[in-house]
Short mmCIF file of C-alpha atoms and ligand atoms in Angstrom, two decimals:
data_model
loop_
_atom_site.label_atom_id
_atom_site.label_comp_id
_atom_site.label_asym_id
_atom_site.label_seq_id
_atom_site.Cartn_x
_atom_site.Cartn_y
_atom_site.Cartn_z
CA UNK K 85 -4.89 10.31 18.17
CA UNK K 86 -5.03 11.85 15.04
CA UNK K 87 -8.32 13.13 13.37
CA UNK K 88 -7.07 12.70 9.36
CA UNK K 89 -8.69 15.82 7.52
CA UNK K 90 -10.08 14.70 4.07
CA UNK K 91 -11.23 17.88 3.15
CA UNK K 92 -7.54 19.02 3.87
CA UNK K 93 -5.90 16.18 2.00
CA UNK K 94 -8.48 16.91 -1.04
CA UNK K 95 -7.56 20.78 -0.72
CA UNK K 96 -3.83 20.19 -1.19
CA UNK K 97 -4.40 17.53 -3.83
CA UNK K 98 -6.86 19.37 -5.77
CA UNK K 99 -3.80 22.21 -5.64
CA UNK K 100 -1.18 19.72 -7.22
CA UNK K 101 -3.78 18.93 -9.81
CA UNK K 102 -4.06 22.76 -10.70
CA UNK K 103 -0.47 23.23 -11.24
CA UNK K 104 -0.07 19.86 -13.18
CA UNK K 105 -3.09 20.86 -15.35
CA UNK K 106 -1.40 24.53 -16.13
CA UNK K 107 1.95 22.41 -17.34
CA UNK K 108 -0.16 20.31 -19.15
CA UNK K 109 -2.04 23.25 -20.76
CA UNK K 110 1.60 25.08 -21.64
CA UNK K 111 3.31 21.63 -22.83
CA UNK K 112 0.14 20.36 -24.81
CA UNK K 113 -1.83 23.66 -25.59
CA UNK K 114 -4.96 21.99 -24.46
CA UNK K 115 -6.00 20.76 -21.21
CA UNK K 116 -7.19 17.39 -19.84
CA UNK K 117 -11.92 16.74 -20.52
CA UNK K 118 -14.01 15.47 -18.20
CA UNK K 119 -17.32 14.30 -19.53
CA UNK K 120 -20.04 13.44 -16.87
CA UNK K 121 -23.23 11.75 -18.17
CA UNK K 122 -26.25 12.19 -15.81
CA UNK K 123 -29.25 10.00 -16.54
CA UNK K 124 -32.73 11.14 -14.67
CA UNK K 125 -33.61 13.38 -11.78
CA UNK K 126 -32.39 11.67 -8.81
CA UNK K 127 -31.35 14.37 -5.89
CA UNK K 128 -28.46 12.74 -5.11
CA UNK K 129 -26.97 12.03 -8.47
CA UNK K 130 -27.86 15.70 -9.35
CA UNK K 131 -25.70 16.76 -5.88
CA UNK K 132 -23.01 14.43 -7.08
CA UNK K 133 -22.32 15.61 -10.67
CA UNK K 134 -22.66 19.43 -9.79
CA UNK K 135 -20.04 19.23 -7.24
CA UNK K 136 -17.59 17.00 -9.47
CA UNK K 137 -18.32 19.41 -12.20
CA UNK K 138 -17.40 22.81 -9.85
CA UNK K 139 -14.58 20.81 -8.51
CA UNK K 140 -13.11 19.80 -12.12
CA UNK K 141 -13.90 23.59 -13.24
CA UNK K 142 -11.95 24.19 -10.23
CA UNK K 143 -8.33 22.59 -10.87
CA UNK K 144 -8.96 23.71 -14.61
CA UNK K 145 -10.23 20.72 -16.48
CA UNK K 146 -12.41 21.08 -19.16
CA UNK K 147 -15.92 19.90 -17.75
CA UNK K 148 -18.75 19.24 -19.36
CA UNK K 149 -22.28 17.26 -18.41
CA UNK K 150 -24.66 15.51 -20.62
CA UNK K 151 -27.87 15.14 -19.25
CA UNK K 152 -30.65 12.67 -20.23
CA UNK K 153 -34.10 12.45 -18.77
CA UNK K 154 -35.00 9.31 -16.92
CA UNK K 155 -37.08 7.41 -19.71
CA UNK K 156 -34.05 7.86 -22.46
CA UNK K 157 -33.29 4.80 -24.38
CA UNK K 158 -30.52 2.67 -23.65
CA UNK K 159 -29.01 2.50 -27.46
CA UNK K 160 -29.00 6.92 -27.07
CA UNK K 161 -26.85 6.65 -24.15
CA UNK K 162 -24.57 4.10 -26.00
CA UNK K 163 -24.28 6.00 -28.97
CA UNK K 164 -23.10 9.27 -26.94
CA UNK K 165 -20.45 7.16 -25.18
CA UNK K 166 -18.88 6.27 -28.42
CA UNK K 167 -19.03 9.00 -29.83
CA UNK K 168 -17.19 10.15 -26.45
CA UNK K 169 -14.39 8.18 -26.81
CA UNK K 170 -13.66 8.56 -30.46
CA UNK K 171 -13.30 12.66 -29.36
CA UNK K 172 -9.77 13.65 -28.52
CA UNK K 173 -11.02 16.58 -26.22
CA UNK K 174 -12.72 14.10 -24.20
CA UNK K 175 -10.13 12.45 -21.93
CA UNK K 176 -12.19 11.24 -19.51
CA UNK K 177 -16.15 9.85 -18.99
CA UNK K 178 -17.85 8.97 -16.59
CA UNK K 179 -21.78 7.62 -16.29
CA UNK K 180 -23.24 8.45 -13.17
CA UNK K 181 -24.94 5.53 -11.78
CA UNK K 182 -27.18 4.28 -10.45
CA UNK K 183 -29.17 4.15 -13.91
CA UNK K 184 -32.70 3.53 -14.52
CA UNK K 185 -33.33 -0.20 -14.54
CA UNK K 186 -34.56 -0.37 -18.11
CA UNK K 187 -30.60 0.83 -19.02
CA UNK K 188 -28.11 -1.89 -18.52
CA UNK K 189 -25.31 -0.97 -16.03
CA UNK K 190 -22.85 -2.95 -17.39
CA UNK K 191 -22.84 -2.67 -21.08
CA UNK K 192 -23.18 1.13 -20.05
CA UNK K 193 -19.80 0.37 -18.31
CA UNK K 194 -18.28 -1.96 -20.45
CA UNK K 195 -19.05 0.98 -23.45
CA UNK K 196 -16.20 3.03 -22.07
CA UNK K 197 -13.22 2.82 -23.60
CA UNK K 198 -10.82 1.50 -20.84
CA UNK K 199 -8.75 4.52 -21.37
CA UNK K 200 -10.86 6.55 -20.60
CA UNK K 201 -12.88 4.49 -17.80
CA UNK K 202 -12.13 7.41 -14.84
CA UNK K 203 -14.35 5.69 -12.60
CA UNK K 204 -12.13 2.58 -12.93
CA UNK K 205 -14.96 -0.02 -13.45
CA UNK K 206 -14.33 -1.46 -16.27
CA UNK K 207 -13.40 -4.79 -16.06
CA UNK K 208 -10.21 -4.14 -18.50
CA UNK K 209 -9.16 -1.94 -15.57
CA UNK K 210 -10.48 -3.99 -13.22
CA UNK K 211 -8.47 -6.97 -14.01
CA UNK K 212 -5.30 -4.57 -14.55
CA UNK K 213 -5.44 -3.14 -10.89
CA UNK K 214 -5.44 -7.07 -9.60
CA UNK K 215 -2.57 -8.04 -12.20
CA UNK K 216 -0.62 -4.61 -10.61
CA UNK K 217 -0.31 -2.78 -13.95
CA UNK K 218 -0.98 0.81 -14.69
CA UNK K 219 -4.51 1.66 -15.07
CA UNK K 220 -7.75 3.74 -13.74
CA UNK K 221 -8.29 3.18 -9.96
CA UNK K 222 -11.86 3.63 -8.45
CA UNK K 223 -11.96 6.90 -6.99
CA UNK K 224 -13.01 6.48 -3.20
CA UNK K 225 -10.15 3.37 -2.49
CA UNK K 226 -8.07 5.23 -4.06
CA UNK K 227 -8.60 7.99 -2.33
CA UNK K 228 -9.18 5.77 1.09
CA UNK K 229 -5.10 4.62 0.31
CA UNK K 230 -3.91 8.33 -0.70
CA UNK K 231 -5.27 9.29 3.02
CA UNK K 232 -3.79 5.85 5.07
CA UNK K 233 -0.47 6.54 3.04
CA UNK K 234 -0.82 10.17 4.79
CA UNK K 235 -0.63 8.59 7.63
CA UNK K 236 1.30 5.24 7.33
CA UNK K 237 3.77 6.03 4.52
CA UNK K 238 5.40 2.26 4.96
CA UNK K 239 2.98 -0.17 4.70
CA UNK K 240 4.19 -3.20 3.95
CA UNK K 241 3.69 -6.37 6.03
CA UNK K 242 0.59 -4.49 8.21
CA UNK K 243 -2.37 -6.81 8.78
CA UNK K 244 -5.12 -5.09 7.07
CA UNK K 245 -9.34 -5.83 7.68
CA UNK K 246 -11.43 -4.89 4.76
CA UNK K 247 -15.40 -4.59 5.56
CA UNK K 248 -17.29 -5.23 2.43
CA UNK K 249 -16.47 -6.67 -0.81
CA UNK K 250 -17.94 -4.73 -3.09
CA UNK K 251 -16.78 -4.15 -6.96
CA UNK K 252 -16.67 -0.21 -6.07
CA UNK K 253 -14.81 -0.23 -2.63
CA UNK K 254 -13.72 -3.43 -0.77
CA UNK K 255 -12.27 -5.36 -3.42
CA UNK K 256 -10.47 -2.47 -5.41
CA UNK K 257 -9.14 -1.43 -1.72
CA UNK K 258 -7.82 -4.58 -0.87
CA UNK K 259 -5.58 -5.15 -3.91
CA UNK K 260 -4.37 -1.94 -3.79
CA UNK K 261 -2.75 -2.81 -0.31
CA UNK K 262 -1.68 -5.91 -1.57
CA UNK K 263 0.24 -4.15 -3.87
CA UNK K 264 1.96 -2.94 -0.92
CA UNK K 265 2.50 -5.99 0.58
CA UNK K 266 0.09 -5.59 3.22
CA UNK K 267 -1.44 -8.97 4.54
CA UNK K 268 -5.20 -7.96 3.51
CA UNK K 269 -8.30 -9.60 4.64
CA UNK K 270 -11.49 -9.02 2.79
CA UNK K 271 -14.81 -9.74 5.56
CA UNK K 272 -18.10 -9.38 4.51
CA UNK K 273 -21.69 -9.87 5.55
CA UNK K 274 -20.84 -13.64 6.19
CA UNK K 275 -17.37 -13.62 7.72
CA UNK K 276 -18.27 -15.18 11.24
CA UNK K 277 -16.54 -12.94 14.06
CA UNK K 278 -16.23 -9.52 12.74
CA UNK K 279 -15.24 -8.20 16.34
CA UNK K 280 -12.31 -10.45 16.37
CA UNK K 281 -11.07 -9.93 13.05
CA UNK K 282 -11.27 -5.92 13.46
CA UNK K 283 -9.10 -6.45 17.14
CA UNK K 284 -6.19 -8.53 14.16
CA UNK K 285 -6.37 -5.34 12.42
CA UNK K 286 -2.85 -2.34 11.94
CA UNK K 287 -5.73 -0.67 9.63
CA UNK K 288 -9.69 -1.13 8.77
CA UNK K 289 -11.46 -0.01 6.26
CA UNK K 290 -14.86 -0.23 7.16
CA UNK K 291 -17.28 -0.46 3.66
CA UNK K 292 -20.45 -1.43 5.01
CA UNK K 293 -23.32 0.61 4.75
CA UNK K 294 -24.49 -0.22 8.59
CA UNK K 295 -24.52 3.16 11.42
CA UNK K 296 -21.65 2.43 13.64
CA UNK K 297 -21.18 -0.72 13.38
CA UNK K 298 -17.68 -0.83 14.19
CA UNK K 299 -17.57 -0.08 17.92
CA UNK K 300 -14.29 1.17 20.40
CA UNK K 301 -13.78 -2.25 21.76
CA UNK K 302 -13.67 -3.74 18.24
CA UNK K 303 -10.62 -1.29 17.74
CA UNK K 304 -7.03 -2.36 18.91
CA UNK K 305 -4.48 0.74 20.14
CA UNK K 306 -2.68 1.65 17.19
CA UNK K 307 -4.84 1.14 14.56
CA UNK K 308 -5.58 3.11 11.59
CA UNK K 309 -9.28 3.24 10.74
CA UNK K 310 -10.84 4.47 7.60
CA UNK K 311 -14.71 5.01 7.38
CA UNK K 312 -15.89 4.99 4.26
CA UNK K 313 -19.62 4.67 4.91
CA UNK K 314 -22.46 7.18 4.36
CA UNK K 315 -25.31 6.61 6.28
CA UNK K 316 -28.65 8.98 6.57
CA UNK K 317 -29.75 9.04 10.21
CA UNK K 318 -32.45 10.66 12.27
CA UNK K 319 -29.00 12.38 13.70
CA UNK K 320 -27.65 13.37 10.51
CA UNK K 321 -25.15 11.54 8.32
CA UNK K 322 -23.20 8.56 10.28
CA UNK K 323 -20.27 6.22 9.15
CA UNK K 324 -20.07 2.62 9.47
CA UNK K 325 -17.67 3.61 12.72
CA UNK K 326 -18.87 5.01 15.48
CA UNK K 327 -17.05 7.95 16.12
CA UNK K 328 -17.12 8.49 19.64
CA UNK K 329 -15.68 5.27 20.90
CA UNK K 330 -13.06 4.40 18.17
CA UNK K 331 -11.75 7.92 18.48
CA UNK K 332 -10.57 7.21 21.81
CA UNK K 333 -8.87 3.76 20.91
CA UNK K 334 -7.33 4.35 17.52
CA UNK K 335 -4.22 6.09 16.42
CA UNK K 336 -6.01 7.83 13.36
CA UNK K 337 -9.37 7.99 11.97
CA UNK K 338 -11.84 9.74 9.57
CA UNK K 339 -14.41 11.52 9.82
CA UNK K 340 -18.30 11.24 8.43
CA UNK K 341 -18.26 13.90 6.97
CA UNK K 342 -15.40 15.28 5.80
CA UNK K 343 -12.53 12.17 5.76
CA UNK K 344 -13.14 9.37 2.46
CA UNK K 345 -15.59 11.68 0.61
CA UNK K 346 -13.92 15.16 0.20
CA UNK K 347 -10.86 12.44 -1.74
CA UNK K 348 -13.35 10.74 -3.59
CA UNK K 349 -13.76 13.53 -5.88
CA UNK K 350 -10.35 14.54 -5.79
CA UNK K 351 -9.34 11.19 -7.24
CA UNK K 352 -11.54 11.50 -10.06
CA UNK K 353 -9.65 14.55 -10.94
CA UNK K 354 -6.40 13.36 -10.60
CA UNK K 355 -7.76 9.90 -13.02
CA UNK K 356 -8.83 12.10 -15.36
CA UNK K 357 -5.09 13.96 -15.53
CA UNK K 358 -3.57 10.68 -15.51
CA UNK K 359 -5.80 9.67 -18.58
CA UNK K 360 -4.91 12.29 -20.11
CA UNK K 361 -1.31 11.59 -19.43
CA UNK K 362 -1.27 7.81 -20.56
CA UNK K 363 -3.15 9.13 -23.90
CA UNK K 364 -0.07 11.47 -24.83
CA UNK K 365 2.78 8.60 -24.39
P1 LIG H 190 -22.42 -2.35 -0.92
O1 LIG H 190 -22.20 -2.57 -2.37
O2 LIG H 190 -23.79 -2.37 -0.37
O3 LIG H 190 -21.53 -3.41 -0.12
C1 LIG H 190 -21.60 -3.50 1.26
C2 LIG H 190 -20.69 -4.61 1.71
O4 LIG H 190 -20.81 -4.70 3.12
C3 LIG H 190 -21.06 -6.00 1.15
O5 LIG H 190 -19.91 -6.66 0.72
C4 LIG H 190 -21.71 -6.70 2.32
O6 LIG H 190 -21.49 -8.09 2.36
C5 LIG H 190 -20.98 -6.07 3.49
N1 LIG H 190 -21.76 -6.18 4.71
C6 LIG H 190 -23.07 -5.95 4.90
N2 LIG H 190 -23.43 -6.19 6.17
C7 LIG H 190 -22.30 -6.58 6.80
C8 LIG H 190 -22.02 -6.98 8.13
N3 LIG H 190 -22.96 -7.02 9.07
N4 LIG H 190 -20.75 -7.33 8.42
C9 LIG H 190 -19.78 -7.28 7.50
N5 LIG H 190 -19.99 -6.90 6.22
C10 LIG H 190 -21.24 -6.57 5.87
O7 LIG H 190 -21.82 -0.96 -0.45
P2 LIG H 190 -20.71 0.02 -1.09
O8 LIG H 190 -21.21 0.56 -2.38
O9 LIG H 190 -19.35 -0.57 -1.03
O10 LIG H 190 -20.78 1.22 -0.03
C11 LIG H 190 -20.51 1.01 1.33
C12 LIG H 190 -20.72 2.31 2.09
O11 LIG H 190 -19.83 3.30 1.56
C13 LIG H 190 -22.11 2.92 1.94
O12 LIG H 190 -22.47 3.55 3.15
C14 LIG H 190 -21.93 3.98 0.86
O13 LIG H 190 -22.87 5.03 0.95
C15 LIG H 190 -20.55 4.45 1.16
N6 LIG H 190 -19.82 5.07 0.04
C16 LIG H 190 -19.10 6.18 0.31
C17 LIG H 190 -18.37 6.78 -0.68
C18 LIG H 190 -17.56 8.00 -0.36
O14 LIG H 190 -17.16 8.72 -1.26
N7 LIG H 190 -17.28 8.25 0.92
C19 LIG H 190 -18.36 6.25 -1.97
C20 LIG H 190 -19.08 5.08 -2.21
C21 LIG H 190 -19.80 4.49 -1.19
P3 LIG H 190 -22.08 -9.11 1.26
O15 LIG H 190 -21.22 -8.94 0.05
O16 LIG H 190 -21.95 -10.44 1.90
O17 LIG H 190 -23.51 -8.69 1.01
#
């Protein structure tokens, strides 16, 4: 059984970034921007951007945040990001979401110039990940596939279960394992027998939102399983696995916390080197 380290993997990655960044920096005499737009008060968003900003200080990006106050008007916020991607120092942005209802999430997304679209979301990028071209990847499937590669470097023809379709995770996730030729089934809130769908599985990524849901006897020997749920308990913070059982079953698994999330923010590093990279070709 093996217990995959995130906060490892996002250590050693974070350390390739550094290097790459100080060859960037002596090829380029400048190094790769990230620009982090943080709309309101919210605790977690707050959480979120200060620890992508001390990680992309970190590896030796230029960071910066741009902070609004929760009533700010849409057409500000617009304004800012094109003024964003018109600057050369900026190489990548990202808006922290969620936003204030009054602001419109997607022409907030669809403002970002694809090039510089680190969270992957827009749906330029979005339609290039599906077609299997170059482009920004969403940061936690991304990193979700940097830690099952870890693990399963050959991946082609294993069955895959994906648990949730959303925009940010289970979709994303699934095409980039069909990339790899994995056979890749998406399940969601509808799909009739979870349980048996899991027991078809060489891998699951569970992207749920729901405490445990995925229990040991939904697990088959062998399997890889990657939880990429966050969920507040009266216990603490829980995955969508529950760790106890599927530990004992499967042949790797991640923790909550420290497995998907410690990679999340790695990956948004390494997008914004990479958009920096596509920029200069
Ligand atoms: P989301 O947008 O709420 O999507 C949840 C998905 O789960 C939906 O597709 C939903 O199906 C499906 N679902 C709900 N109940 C189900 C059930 N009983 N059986 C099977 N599928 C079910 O969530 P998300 O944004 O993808 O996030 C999922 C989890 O990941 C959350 O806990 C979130 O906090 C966490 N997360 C972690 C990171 C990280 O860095 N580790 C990053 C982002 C999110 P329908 O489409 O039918 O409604």
């Amino acid at each position: 059984m093996i217990l995959i380290d995130g906060k490892k993997a996002a250590t050693e990655l974070k350390e390739e970034l550094k290097q790459e960044i100080s060859q960037i920096k002596k090829k380029y005499n400048k190094v790769p921007g990230l620009t982090v737009i943080l709309i309101g008060d919210m605790a977690p968003s707050q959480i979120y951007v200060r620890n992508k900003e001390k990680s992309a200080i970190e590896v030796g990006l230029k960071s910066e945040v741009i902070k609004y106050s929760n009533n700010v008007e849409e057409k500000i916020v617009l304004d800012k990001i094109n003024e964003l991607n018109k600057d050369d120092s900026v190489s990548g942005i990202l808006v922290q979401l969620p936003l204030p209802n009054h602001i419109d999430k997607q022409k907030v997304i669809e403002a970002i110039i694809p090039s510089k679209d680190v969270d992957g979301f827009h749906p330029m990028n979005v339609g290039n990940l599906s077609s299997g071209y170059e482009c920004s990847i969403p940061c936690t499937p991304l990193g979700c596939y940097l830690l099952i590669k870890k693990i399963e470097p050959k991946l082609s023809g294993k069955k895959v279960i994906i648990i949730g379709r959303s925009n940010l995770n289970g979709k994303p996730m699934a095409q980039l394992l069909l990339k790899e030729n994995c056979t890749v089934t998406i399940t969601h809130s509808k799909t009739k027998d979870l349980k048996a769908e899991c027991l078809q599985a060489d891998i699951i990524v569970a992207a749920v939102g729901i405490p445990e849901l995925i229990r040991g006897d939904w697990v088959k020997k062998n399997t890889i399983v990657i939880d990429v749920g966050i969920n507040k308990t009266e216990r603490g913070i829980v995955g969508d696995v529950h760790f106890k059982e599927v530990f004992k079953v499967a042949k790797a698994l991640t923790p909550v916390p420290g497995g998907v999330g410690p990679m999340t923010i790695a990956c948004l590093l390494k997008n914004t080197i990479d958009c920096f990279k596509r920029s200069q070709k």
